[in-house]
Coordinates of C-alpha atoms in Angstrom, one line a residue:
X23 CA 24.5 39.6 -26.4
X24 CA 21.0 39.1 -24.5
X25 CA 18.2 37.5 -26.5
X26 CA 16.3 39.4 -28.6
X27 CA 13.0 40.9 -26.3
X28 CA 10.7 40.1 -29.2
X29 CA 11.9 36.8 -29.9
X30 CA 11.9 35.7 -26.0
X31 CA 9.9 32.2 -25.8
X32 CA 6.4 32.1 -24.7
X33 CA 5.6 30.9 -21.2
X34 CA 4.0 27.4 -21.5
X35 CA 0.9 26.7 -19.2
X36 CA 0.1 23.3 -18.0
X37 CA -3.4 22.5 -17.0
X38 CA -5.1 19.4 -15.5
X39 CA -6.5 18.0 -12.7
X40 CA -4.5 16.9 -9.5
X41 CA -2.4 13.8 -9.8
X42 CA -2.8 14.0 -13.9
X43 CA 1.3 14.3 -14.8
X44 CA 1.3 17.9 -14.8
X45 CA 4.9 18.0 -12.9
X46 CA 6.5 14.7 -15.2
X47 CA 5.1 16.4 -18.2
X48 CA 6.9 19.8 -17.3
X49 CA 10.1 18.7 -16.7
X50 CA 10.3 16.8 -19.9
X51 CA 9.3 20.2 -22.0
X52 CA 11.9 21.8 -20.1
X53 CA 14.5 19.1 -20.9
X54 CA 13.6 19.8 -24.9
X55 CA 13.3 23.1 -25.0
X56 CA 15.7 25.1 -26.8
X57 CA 17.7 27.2 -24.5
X58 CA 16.5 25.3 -21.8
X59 CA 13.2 25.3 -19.9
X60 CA 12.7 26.0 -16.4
X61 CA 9.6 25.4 -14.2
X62 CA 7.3 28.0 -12.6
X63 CA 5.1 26.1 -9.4
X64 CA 1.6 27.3 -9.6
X65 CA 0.1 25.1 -6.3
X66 CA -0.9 27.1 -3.3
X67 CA 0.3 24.7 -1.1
X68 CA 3.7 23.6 -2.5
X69 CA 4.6 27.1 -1.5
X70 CA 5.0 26.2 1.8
X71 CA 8.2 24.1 3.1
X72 CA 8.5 21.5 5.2
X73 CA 4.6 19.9 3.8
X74 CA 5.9 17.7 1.6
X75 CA 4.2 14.2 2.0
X76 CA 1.1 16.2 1.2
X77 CA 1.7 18.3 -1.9
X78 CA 3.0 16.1 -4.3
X79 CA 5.8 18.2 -4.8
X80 CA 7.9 17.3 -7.6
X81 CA 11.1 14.7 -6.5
X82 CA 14.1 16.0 -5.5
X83 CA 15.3 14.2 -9.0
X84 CA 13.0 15.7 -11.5
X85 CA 13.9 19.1 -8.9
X86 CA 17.8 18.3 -10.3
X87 CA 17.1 17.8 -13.9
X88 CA 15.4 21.4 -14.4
X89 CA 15.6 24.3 -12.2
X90 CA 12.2 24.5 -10.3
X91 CA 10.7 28.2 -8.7
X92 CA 8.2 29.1 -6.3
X93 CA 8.4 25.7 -4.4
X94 CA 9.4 25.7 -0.8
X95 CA 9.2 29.6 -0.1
X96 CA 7.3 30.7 2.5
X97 CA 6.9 29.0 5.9
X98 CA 3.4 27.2 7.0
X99 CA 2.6 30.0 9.4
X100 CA 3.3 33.2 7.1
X101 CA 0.1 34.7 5.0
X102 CA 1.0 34.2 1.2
X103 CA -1.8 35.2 -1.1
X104 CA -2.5 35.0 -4.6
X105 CA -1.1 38.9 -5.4
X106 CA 2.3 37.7 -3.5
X107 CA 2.3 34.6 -5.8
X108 CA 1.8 36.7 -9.2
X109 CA 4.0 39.2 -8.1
X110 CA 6.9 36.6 -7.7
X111 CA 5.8 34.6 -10.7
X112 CA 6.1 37.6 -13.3
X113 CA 9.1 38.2 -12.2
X114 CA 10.3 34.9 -12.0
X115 CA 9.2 34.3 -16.0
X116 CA 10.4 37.5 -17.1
X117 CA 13.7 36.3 -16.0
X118 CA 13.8 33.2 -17.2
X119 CA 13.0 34.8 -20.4
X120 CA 15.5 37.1 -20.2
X121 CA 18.1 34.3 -20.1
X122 CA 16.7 33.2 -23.1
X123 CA 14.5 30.1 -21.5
X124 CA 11.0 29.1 -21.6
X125 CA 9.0 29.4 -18.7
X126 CA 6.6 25.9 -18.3
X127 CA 3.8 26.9 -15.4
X128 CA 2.4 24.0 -13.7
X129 CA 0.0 23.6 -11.0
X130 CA -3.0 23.0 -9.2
X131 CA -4.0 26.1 -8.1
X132 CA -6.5 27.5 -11.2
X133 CA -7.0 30.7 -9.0
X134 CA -3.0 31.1 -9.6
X135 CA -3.4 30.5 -13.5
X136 CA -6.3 33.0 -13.9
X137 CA -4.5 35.5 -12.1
X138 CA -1.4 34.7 -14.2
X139 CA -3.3 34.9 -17.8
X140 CA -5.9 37.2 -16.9
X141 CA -4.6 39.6 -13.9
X142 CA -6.3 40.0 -10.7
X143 CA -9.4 41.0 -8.8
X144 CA -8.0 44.4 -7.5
X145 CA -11.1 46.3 -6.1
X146 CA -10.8 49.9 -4.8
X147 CA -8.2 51.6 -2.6
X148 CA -7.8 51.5 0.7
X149 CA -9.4 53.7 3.0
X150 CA -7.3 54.3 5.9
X151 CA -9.2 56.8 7.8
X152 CA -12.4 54.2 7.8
X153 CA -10.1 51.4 8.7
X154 CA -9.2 53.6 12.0
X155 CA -12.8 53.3 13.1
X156 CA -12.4 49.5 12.8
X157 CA -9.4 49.2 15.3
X158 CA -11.0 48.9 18.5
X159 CA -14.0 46.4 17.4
X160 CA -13.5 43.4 18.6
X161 CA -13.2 40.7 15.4
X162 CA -16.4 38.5 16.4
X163 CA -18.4 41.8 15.8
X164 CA -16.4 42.6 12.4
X165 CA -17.4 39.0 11.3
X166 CA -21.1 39.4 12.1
X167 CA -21.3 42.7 10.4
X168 CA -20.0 40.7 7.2
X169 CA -22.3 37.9 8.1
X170 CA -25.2 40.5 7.9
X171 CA -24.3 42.3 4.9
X172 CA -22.5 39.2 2.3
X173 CA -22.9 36.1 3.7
X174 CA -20.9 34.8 1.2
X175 CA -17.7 36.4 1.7
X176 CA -18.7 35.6 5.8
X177 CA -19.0 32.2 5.3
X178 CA -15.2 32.1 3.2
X179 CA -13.7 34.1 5.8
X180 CA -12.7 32.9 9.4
X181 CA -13.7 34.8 12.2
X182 CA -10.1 35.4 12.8
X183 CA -9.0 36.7 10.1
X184 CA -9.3 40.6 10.3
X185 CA -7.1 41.3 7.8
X186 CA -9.5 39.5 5.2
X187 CA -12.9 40.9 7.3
X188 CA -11.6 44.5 7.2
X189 CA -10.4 44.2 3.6
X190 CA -14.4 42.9 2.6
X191 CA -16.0 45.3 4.8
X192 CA -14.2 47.7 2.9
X193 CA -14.8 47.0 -0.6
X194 CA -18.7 47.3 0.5
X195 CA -18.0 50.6 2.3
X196 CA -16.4 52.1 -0.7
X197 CA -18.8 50.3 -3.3
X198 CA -21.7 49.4 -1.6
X199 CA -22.1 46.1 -3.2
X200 CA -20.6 42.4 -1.7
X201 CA -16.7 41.7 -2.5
X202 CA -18.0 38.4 -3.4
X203 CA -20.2 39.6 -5.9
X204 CA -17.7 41.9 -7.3
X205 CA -15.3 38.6 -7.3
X206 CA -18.4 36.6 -9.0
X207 CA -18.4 39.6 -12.0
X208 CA -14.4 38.8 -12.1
X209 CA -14.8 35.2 -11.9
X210 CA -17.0 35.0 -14.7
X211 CA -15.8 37.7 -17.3
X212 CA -14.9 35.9 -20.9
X213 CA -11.2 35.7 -20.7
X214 CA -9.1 38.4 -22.2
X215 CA -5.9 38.6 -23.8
X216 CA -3.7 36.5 -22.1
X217 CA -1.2 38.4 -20.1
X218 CA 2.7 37.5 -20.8
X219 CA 1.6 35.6 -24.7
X220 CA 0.9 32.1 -23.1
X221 CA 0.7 28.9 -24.7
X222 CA -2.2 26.3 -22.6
X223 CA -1.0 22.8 -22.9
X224 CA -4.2 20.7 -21.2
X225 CA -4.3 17.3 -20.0
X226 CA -7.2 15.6 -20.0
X227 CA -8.3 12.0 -18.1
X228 CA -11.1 10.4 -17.8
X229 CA -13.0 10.5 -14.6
X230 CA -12.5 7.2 -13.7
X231 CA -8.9 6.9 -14.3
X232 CA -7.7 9.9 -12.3
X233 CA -10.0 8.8 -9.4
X234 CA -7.4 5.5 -9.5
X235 CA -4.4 8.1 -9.7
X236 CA -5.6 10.2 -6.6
X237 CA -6.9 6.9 -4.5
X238 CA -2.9 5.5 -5.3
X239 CA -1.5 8.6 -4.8
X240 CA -3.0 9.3 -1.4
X241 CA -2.3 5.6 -0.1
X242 CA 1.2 6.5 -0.7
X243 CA 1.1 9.5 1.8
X244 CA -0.6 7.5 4.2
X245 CA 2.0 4.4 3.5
X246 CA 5.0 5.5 1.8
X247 CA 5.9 2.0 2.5
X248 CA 3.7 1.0 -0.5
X249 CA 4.3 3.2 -3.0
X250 CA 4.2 1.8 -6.3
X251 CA 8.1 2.6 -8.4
X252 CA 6.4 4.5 -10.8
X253 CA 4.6 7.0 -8.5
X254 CA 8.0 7.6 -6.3
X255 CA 9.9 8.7 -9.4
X256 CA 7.9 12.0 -9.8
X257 CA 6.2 12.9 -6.6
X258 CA 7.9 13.5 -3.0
X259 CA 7.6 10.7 -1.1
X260 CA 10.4 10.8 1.3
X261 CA 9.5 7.3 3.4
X262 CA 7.6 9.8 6.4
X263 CA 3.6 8.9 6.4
X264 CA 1.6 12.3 6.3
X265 CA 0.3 11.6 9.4
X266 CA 3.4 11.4 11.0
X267 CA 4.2 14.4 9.0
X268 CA 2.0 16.0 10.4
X269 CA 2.3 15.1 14.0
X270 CA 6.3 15.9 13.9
X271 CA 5.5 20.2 12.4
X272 CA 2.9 20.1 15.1
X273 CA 5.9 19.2 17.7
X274 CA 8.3 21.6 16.1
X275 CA 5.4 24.4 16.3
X276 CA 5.8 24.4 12.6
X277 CA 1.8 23.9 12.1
X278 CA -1.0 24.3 13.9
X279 CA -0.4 27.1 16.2
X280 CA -2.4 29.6 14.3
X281 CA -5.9 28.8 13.2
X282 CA -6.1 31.0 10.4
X283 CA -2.6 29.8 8.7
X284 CA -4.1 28.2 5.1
X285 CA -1.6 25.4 5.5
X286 CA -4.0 23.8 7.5
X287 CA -6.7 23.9 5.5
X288 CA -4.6 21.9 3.0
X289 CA -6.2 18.5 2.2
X290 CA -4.7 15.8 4.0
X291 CA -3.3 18.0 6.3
X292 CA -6.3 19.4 7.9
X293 CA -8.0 16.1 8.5
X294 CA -4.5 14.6 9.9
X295 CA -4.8 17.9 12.4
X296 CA -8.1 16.7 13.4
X297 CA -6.9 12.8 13.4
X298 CA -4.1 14.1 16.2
X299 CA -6.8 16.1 17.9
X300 CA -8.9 13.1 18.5
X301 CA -11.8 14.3 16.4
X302 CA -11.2 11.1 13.6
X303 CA -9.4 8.3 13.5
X304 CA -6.2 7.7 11.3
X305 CA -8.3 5.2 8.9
X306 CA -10.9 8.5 8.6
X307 CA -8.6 11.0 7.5
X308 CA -7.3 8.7 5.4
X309 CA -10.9 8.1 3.8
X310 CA -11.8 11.4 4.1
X311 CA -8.5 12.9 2.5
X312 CA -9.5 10.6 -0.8
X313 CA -12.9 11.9 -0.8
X314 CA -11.8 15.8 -0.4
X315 CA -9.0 14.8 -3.2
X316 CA -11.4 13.5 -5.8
X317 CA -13.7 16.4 -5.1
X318 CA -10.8 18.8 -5.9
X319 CA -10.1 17.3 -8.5
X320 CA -13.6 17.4 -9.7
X321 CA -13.6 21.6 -9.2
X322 CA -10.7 21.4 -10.9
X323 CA -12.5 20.1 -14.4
X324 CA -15.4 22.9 -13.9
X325 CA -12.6 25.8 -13.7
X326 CA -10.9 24.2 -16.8
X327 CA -13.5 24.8 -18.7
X328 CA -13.0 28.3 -18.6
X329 CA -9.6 28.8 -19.8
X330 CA -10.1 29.6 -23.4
X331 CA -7.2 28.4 -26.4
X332 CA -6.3 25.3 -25.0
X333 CA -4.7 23.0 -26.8
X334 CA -6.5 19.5 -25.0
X335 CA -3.6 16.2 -25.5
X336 CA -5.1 12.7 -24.2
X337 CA -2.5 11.8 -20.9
X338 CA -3.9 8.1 -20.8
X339 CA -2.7 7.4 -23.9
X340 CA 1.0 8.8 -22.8
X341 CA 2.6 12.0 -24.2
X342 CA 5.0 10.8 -26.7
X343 CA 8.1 12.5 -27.8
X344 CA 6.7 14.0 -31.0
X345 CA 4.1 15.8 -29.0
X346 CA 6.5 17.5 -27.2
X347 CA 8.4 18.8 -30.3
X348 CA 5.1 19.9 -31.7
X349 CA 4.2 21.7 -28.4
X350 CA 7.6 23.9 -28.7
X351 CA 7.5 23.9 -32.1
X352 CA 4.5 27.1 -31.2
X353 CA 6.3 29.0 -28.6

């Protein structure tokens, strides 16, 4: 007999900054939960296979242990977008609850998590007759006509990417006010109800210490050779340097060939593309892929602040068994 629908568990969201334990933590709420947890990826980068010494994504052990979704899905070159991700995600936690499970979120991606708790940014229809006027201008002039009426949005937006510059110019064509600050209003709108019942599980570190985790982690892209035990048992590292990484998927034509793909804008990997291009030196984008790292992580604690009904645990101190039973004790 399938589970009861009003007794199905309540998806678990982990939050924290990059490199904070969010994956370990996971796994080990899956292992405990009853009927058996499974884990939901929420990083828009760990979508994509074949970056791996890049995206931390979880170890082909902790992969074993639990059942892991929305991890190596898409290929670096294909468009995947926040809408594709929720639209896989519900589905993916409403059948994991439907097996009886509990869905554990985890990620890096707080645009994903919002989306997830609070639905999306939708905006108005399409209008296809306008869009027809738009097919023969050249994208250079669609880019400056952004530029000239939301020089936000314009400055987010490559100019190569008509399918986002026709999709802005749109939204002001329809509403006559900026998609950006239509995205501002959605951005900043008290949280409501959270969609699918969710139960936020944060971790929080002190500034200093996850600085120490994301300068350790990123040496062990750049020299998987030194990777510390601890760090190898819960994030990829599969002996290939990220630059090298990097310098292989450009040879396959795996990365690279399209300017607009997001994969390359992943950190680490866009300044290894520009390392291979002569425009830094290996030792820069090392330095460099620190820097951006700590500054992610540092937008990361600023978009935390606004998920409401979090329940906040201490990671330095460790996340001790007891914790856990008290975590699904509530969902």
């Amino acid at each position: 007999m399938p589970p009861d629908r009003a007794k199905k568990p309540r998806p678990i969201v982990i939050l924290g900054p990059t490199a904070g334990g969010k994956s370990d933590l996971a796994v080990r709420l899956a292992e405990a939960a009853p009927g058996g947890g499974q884990v939901v990826g929420a990083d828009s980068m760990q979508v994509y296979r074949h970056l791996d010494a890049g995206t931390a994504k979880p170890t082909a052990g902790l992969r074993e242990r639990v059942p892991h979704h929305l991890i190596d899905i898409v290929e670096p070159d294909e468009r995947f977008t926040v809408h594709d991700w929720l639209v896989r995600a519900d589905a993916v936690i409403a059948a994991i609850q439907t097996a009886g499970g509990t869905p554990i979120v985890v990620g890096g991606t707080n645009l994903y998590l919002k989306a997830l708790l609070e639905g999306l940014f939708d905006g108005p229809g399409r209008d296809e007759a306008w869009r027809a006027t738009l097919a023969e201008v050249p994208g250079e002039r669609l880019h400056a006509r952004l530029a000239s009426i939301d020089p936000d949005a314009a400055s987010r937006i490559a100019p190569a990417d008509r399918q986002r510059i026709t999709r802005a110019l749109e939204v002001h064509h329809l509403t006559g006010r900026p998609i950006s600050a239509l995205q501002r209003q959605w951005d900043d709108a008290p949280p409501a109800a959270y969609r699918h019942d969710a139960r936020l599980i944060g971790l929080r570190w002190s500034v200093e210490a996850i600085n120490h985790r994301i300068n350790r982690r990123v040496k062990a892209m750049f020299f998987p050779e030194k990777v510390e035990p601890e760090l190898a048992a819960t994030v990829c590292i599969n002996g290939e340097s990220l630059p090298d990484e990097v310098r292989r998927l450009v040879d396959e034509q795996r990365l690279g060939r399209d300017a607009t793909a997001q994969a390359n804008e992943a950190i680490g990997y866009k300044q290894c593309l520009a390392a291979l291009r002569g425009s830094m030196s290996r030792e820069d984008a090392f330095e460099k892929t620190k820097i951006a790292t700590r500054r992610f992580a540092k937008q990361q604690r600023t978009w935390l602040k606004r998920f409401a009904r979090v329940t906040w645990l201490d990671a330095e101190g460790g996340i001790d068994d007891a914790t856990i039973d008290r975590i699904l004790k509530t969902v």
